Tab-separated table of C-alpha atoms and ligand atoms in Angstrom:
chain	number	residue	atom	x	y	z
A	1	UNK	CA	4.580	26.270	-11.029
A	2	UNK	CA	7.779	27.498	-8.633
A	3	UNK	CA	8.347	25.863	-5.621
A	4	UNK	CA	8.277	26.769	-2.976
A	5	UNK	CA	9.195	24.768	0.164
A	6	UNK	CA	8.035	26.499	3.140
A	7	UNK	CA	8.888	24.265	5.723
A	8	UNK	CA	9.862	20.868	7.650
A	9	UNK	CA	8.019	19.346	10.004
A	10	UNK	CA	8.494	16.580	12.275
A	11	UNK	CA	6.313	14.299	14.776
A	12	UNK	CA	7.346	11.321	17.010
A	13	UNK	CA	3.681	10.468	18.406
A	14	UNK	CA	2.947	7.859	15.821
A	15	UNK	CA	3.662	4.437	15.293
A	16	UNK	CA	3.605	1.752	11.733
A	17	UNK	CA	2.301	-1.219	11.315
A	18	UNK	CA	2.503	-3.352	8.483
A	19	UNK	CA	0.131	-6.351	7.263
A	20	UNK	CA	2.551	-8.285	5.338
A	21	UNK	CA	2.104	-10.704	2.687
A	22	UNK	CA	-1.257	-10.180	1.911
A	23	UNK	CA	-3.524	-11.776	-1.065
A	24	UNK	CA	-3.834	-8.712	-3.645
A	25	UNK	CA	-7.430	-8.989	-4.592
A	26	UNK	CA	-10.549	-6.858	-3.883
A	27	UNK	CA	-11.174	-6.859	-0.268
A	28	UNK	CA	-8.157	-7.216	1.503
A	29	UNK	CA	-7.892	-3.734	2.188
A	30	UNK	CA	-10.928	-2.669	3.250
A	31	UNK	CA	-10.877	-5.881	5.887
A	32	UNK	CA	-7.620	-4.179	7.319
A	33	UNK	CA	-8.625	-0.943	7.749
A	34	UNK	CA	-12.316	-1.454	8.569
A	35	UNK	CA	-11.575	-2.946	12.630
A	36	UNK	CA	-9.406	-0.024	12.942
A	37	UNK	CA	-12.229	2.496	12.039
A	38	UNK	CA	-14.534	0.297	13.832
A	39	UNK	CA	-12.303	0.714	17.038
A	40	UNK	CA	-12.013	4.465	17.166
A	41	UNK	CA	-8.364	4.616	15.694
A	42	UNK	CA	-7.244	7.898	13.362
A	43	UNK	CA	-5.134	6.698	10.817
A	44	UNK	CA	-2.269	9.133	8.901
A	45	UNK	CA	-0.594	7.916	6.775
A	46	UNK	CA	-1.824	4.238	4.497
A	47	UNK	CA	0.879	3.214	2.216
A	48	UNK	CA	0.512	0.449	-0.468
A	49	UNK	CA	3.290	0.392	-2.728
A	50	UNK	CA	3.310	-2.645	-5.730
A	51	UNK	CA	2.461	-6.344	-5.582
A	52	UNK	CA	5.171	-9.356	-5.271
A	53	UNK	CA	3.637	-12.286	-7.418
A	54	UNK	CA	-0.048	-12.461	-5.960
A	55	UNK	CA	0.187	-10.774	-2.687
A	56	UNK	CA	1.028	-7.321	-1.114
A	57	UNK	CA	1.883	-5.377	1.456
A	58	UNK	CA	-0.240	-2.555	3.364
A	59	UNK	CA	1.451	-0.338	5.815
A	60	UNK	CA	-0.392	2.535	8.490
A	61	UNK	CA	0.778	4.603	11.033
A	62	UNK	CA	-1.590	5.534	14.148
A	63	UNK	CA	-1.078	7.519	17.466
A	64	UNK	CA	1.115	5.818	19.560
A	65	UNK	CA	-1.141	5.360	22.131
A	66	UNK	CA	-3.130	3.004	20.051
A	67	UNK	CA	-0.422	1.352	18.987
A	68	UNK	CA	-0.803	-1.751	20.876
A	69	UNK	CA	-4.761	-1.897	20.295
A	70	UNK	CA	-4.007	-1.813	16.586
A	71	UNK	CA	-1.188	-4.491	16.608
A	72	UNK	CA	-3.738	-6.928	18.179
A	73	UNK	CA	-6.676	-5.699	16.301
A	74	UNK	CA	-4.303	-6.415	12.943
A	75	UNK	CA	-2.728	-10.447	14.028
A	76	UNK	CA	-6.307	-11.116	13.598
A	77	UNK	CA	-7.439	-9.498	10.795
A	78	UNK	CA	-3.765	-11.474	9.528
A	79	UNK	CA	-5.314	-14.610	10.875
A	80	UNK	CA	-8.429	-14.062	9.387
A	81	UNK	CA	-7.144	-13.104	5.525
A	82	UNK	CA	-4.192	-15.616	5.627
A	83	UNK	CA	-1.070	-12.783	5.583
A	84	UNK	CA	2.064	-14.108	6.054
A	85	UNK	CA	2.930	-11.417	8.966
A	86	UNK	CA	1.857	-7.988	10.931
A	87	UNK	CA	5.340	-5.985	12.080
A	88	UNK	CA	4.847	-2.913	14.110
A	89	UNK	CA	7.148	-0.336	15.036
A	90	UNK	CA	6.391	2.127	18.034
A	91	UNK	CA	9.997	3.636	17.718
A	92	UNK	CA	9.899	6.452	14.558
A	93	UNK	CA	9.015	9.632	13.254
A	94	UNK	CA	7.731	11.307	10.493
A	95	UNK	CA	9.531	14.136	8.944
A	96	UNK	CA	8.091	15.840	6.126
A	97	UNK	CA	9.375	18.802	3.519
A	98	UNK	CA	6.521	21.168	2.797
A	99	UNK	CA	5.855	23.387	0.121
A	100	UNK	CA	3.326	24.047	-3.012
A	101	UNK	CA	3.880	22.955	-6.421
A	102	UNK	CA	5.443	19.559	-5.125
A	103	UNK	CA	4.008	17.710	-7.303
A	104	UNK	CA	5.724	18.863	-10.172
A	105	UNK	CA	9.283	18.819	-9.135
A	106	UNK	CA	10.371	14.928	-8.315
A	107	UNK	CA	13.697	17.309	-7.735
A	108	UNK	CA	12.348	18.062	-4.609
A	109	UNK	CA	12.184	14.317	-3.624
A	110	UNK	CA	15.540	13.682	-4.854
A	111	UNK	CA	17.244	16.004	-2.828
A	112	UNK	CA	15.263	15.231	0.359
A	113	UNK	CA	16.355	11.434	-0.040
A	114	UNK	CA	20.123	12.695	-0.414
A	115	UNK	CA	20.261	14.838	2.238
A	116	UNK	CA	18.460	12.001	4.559
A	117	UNK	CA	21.312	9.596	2.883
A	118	UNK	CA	24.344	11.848	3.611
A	119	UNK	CA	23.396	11.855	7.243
A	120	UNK	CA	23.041	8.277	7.174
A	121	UNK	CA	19.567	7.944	7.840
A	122	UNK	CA	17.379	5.004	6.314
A	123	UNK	CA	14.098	5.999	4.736
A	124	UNK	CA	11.813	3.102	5.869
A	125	UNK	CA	8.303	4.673	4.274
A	126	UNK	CA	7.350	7.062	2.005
A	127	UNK	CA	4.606	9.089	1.358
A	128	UNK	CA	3.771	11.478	-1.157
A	129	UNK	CA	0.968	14.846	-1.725
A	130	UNK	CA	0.757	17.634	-3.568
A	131	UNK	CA	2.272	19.932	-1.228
A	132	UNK	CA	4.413	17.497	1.344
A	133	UNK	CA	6.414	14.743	0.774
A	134	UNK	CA	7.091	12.446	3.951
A	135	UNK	CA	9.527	10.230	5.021
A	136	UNK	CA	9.412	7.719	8.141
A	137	UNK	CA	13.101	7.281	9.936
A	138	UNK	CA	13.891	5.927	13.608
A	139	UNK	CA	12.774	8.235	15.802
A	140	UNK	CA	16.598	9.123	17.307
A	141	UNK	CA	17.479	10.867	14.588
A	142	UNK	CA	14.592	13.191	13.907
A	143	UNK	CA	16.098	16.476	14.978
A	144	UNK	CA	19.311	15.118	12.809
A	145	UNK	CA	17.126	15.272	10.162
A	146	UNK	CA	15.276	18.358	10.316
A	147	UNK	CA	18.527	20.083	10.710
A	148	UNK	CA	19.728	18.766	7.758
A	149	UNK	CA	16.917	19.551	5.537
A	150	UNK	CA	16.361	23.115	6.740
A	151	UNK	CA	20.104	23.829	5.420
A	152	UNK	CA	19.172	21.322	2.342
A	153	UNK	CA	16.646	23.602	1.204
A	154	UNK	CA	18.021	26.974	2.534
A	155	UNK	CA	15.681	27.399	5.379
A	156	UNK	CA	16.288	29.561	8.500
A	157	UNK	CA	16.628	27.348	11.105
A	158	UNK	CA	15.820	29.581	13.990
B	1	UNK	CA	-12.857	18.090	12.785
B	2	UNK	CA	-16.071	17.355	11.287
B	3	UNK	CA	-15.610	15.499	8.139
B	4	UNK	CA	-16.382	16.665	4.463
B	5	UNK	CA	-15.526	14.712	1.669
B	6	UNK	CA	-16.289	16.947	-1.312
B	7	UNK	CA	-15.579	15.409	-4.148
B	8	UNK	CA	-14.030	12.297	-6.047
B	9	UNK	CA	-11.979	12.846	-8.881
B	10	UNK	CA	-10.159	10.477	-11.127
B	11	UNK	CA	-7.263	10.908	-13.617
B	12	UNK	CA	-5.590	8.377	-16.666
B	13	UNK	CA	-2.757	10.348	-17.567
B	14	UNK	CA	0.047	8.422	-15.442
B	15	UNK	CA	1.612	5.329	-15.531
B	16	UNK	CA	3.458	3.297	-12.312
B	17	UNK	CA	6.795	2.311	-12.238
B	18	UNK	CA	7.706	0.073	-9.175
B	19	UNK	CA	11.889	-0.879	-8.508
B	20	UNK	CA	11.187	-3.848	-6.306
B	21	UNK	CA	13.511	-5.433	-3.924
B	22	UNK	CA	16.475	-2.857	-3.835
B	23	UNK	CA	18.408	-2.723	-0.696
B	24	UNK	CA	16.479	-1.073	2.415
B	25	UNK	CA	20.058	1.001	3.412
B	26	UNK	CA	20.575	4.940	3.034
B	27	UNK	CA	21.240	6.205	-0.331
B	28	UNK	CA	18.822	3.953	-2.525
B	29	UNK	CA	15.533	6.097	-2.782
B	30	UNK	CA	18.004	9.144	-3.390
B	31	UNK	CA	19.827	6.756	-6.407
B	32	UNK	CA	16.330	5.741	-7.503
B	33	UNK	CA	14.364	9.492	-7.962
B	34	UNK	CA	17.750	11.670	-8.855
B	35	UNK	CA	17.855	10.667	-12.474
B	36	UNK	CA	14.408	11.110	-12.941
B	37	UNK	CA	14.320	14.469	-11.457
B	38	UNK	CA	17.513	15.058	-13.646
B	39	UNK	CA	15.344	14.136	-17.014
B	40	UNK	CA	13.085	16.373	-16.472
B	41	UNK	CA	10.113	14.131	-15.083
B	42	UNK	CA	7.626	15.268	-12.801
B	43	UNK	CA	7.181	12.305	-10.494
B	44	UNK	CA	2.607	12.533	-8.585
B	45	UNK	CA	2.884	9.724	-6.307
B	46	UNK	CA	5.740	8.179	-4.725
B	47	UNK	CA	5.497	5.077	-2.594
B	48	UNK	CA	7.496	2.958	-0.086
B	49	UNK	CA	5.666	0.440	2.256
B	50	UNK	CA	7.811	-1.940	4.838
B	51	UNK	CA	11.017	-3.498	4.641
B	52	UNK	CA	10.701	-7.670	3.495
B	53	UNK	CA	14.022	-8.687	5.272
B	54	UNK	CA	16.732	-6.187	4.416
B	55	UNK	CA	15.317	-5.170	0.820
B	56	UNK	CA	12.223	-2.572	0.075
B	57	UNK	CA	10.069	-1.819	-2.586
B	58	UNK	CA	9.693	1.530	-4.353
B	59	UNK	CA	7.134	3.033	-6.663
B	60	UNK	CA	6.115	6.079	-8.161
B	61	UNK	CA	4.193	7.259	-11.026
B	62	UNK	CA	5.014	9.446	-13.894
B	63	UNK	CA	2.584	11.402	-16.601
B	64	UNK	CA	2.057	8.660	-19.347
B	65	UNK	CA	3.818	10.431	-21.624
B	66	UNK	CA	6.862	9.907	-19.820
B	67	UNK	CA	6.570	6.662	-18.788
B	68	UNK	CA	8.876	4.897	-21.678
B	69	UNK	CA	11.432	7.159	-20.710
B	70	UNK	CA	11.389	6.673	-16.720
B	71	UNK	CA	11.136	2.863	-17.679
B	72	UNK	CA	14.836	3.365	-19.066
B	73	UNK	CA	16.261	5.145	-16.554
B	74	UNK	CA	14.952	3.020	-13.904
B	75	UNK	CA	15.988	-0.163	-15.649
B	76	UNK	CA	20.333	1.456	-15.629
B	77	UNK	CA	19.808	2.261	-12.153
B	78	UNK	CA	18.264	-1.239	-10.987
B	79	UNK	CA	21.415	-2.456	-12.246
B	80	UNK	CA	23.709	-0.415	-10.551
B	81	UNK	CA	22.160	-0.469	-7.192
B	82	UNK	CA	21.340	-4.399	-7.030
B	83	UNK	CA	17.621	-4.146	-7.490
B	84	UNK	CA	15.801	-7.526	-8.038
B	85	UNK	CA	13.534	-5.631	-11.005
B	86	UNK	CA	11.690	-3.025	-12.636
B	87	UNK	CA	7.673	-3.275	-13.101
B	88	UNK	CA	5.885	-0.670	-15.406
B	89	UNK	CA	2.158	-0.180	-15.916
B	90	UNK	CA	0.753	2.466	-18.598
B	91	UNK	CA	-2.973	1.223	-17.856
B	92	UNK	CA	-3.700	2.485	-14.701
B	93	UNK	CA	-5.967	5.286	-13.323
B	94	UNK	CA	-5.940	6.748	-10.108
B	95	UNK	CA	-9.122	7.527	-8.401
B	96	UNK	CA	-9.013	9.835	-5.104
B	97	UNK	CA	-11.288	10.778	-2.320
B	98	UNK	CA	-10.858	14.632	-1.300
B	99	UNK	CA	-12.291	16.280	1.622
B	100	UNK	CA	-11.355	18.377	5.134
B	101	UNK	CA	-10.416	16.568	8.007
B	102	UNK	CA	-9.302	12.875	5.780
B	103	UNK	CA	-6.372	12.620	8.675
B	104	UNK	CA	-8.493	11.661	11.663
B	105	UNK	CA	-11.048	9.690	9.936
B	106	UNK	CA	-10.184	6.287	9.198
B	107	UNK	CA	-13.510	5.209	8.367
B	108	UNK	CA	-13.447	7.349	5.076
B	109	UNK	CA	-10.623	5.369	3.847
B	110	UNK	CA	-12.428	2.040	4.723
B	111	UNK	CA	-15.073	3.138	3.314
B	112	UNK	CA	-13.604	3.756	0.002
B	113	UNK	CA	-11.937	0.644	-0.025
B	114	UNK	CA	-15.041	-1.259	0.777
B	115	UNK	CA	-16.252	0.019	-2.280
B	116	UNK	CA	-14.125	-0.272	-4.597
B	117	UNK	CA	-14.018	-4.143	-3.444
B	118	UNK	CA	-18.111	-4.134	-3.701
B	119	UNK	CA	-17.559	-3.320	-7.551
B	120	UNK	CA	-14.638	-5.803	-7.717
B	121	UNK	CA	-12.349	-3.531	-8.297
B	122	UNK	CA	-8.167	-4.409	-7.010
B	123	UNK	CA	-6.910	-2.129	-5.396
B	124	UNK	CA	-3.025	-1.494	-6.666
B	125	UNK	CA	-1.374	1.123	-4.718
B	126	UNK	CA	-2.890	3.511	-2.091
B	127	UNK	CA	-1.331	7.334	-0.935
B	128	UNK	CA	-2.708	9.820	1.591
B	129	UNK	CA	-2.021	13.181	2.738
B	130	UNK	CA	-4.473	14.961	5.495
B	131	UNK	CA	-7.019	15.994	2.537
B	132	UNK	CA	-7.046	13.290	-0.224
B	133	UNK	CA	-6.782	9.205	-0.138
B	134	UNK	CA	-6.154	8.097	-3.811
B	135	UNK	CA	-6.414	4.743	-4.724
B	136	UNK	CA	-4.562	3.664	-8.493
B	137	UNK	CA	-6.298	0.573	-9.642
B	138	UNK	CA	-6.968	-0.422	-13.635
B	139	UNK	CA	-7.784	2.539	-15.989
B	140	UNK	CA	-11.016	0.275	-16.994
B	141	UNK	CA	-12.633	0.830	-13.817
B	142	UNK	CA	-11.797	4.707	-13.494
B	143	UNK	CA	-15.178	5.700	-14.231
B	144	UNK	CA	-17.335	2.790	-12.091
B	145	UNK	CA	-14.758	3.531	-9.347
B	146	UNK	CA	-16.166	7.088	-9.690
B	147	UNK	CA	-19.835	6.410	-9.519
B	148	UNK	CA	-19.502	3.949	-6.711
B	149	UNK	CA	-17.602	6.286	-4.971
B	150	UNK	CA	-20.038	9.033	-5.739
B	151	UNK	CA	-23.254	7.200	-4.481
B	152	UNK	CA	-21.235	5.969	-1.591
B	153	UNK	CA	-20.035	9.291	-0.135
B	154	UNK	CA	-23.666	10.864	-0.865
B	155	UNK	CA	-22.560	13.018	-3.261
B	156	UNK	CA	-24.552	14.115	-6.093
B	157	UNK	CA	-22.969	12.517	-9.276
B	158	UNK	CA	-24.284	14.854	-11.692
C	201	LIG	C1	14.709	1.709	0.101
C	201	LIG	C2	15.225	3.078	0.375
C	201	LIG	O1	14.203	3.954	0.678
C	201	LIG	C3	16.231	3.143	1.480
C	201	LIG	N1	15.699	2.716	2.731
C	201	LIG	C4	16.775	4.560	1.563
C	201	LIG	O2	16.833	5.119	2.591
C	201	LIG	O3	17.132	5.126	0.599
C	202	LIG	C1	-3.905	-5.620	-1.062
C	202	LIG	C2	-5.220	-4.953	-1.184
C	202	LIG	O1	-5.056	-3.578	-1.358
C	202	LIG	C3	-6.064	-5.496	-2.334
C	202	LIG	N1	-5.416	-5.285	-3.593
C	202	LIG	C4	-7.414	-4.826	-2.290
C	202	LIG	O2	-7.873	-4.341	-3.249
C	202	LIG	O3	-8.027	-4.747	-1.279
């Protein structure tokens, strides 16, 4: 399959929020996400990455203006399930690298991470399909990072 | 966007690798997916949730067939970047739920986590992108997480 990466987006009108320290058994996630359907809320991206002894972690982004709906719909669901924490962050922005055939070239992901890291910019969540991968950063440095990657992957930056 | 989830599919031909507690700073997720790109190995999923202080997990999965491999590589580079350690899982499946529209409808995603708890089935890492929410969870489920999910979204199982 030859890749192609078509493009780089970027989008400041959502914020995460993470459920932290959750029990990892059948359940848990559907109690988290269920209020938030239940209220109306779109949700983008849901990221679950890998257990730490017998609990886990479950991270969401939403618009920003339902950020603070969320963030008290989610210290009660935290209440409710026993997690050890919700964090939310209203201050980032998703930039993503575009293209088909992603999925077969983890090369792809490697040099998006290294162009990110040579500007100095943390990658705080990831998120990956089969024709974007995505990357959450602090919002300041968005149009940093889109610059970067367009020359990263040869794209006119008009 | 009117919502249409069209299918369910499932798949038992990757395996999970997850670096866990490697340092949340610039530089690391580059460190961890360079080699593997460099081997050769086409990486499906790739995973970071929240920060836990100042370290973050990663994961990411690999075809099976590679997994051995990826294991190795991952295992050097947890040593030179300070990672706390390497988990590996060749028995996993990963179920998804495809349709139009996924992005703005939050209640799909509960939905399919409701029932995959209803069959008792832990949920171990969860992905999205605006047409597909896939769910990896034991490869022993893979095909009662199907049917559920079949009878569930009112689709004809045949
Ligand atoms: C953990 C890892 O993603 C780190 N934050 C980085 O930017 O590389
Ligand atoms: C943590 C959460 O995803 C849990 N494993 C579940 O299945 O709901």
């Amino acid at each position: 399959e030859r890749l192609v990466v078509s493009g780089v987006t970027s989008s400041k009108n959502e914020a995460r929020i993470a459920v932290k320290g959750v029990p990892d058994q059948p359940g848990i996630a559907a109690k988290i996400l269920t209020p938030i359907a239940e209220a109306g809320i779109n949700v983008d991206m849901i990221v679950q990455s890998s257990p730490t002894g017998d609990t886990n972690d479950l991270a969401f982004t939403v618009p920003k203006t339902d950020y603070k709906r969320a963030m008290e719909i989610e210290r009660n669901v935290a209440r409710d399930i026993g997690a050890q924490d919700v964090r939310g962050d209203d201050s980032i922005a998703k930039v993503s690298v575009v293209g088909v055939g992603m999925k077969s070239h983890s090369g792809v992901a490697a040099k998006m991470f290294s162009t990110l890291a040579a500007e100095g910019i943390n990658i705080r969540m990831i998120s990956t399909s089969e024709i974007r991968i995505s990357c959450i950063i602090t919002d300041k440095y968005a149009e940093l990072a889109v610059r970067a990657l367009h020359s990263a992957f040869g794209l006119n930056s008009e």
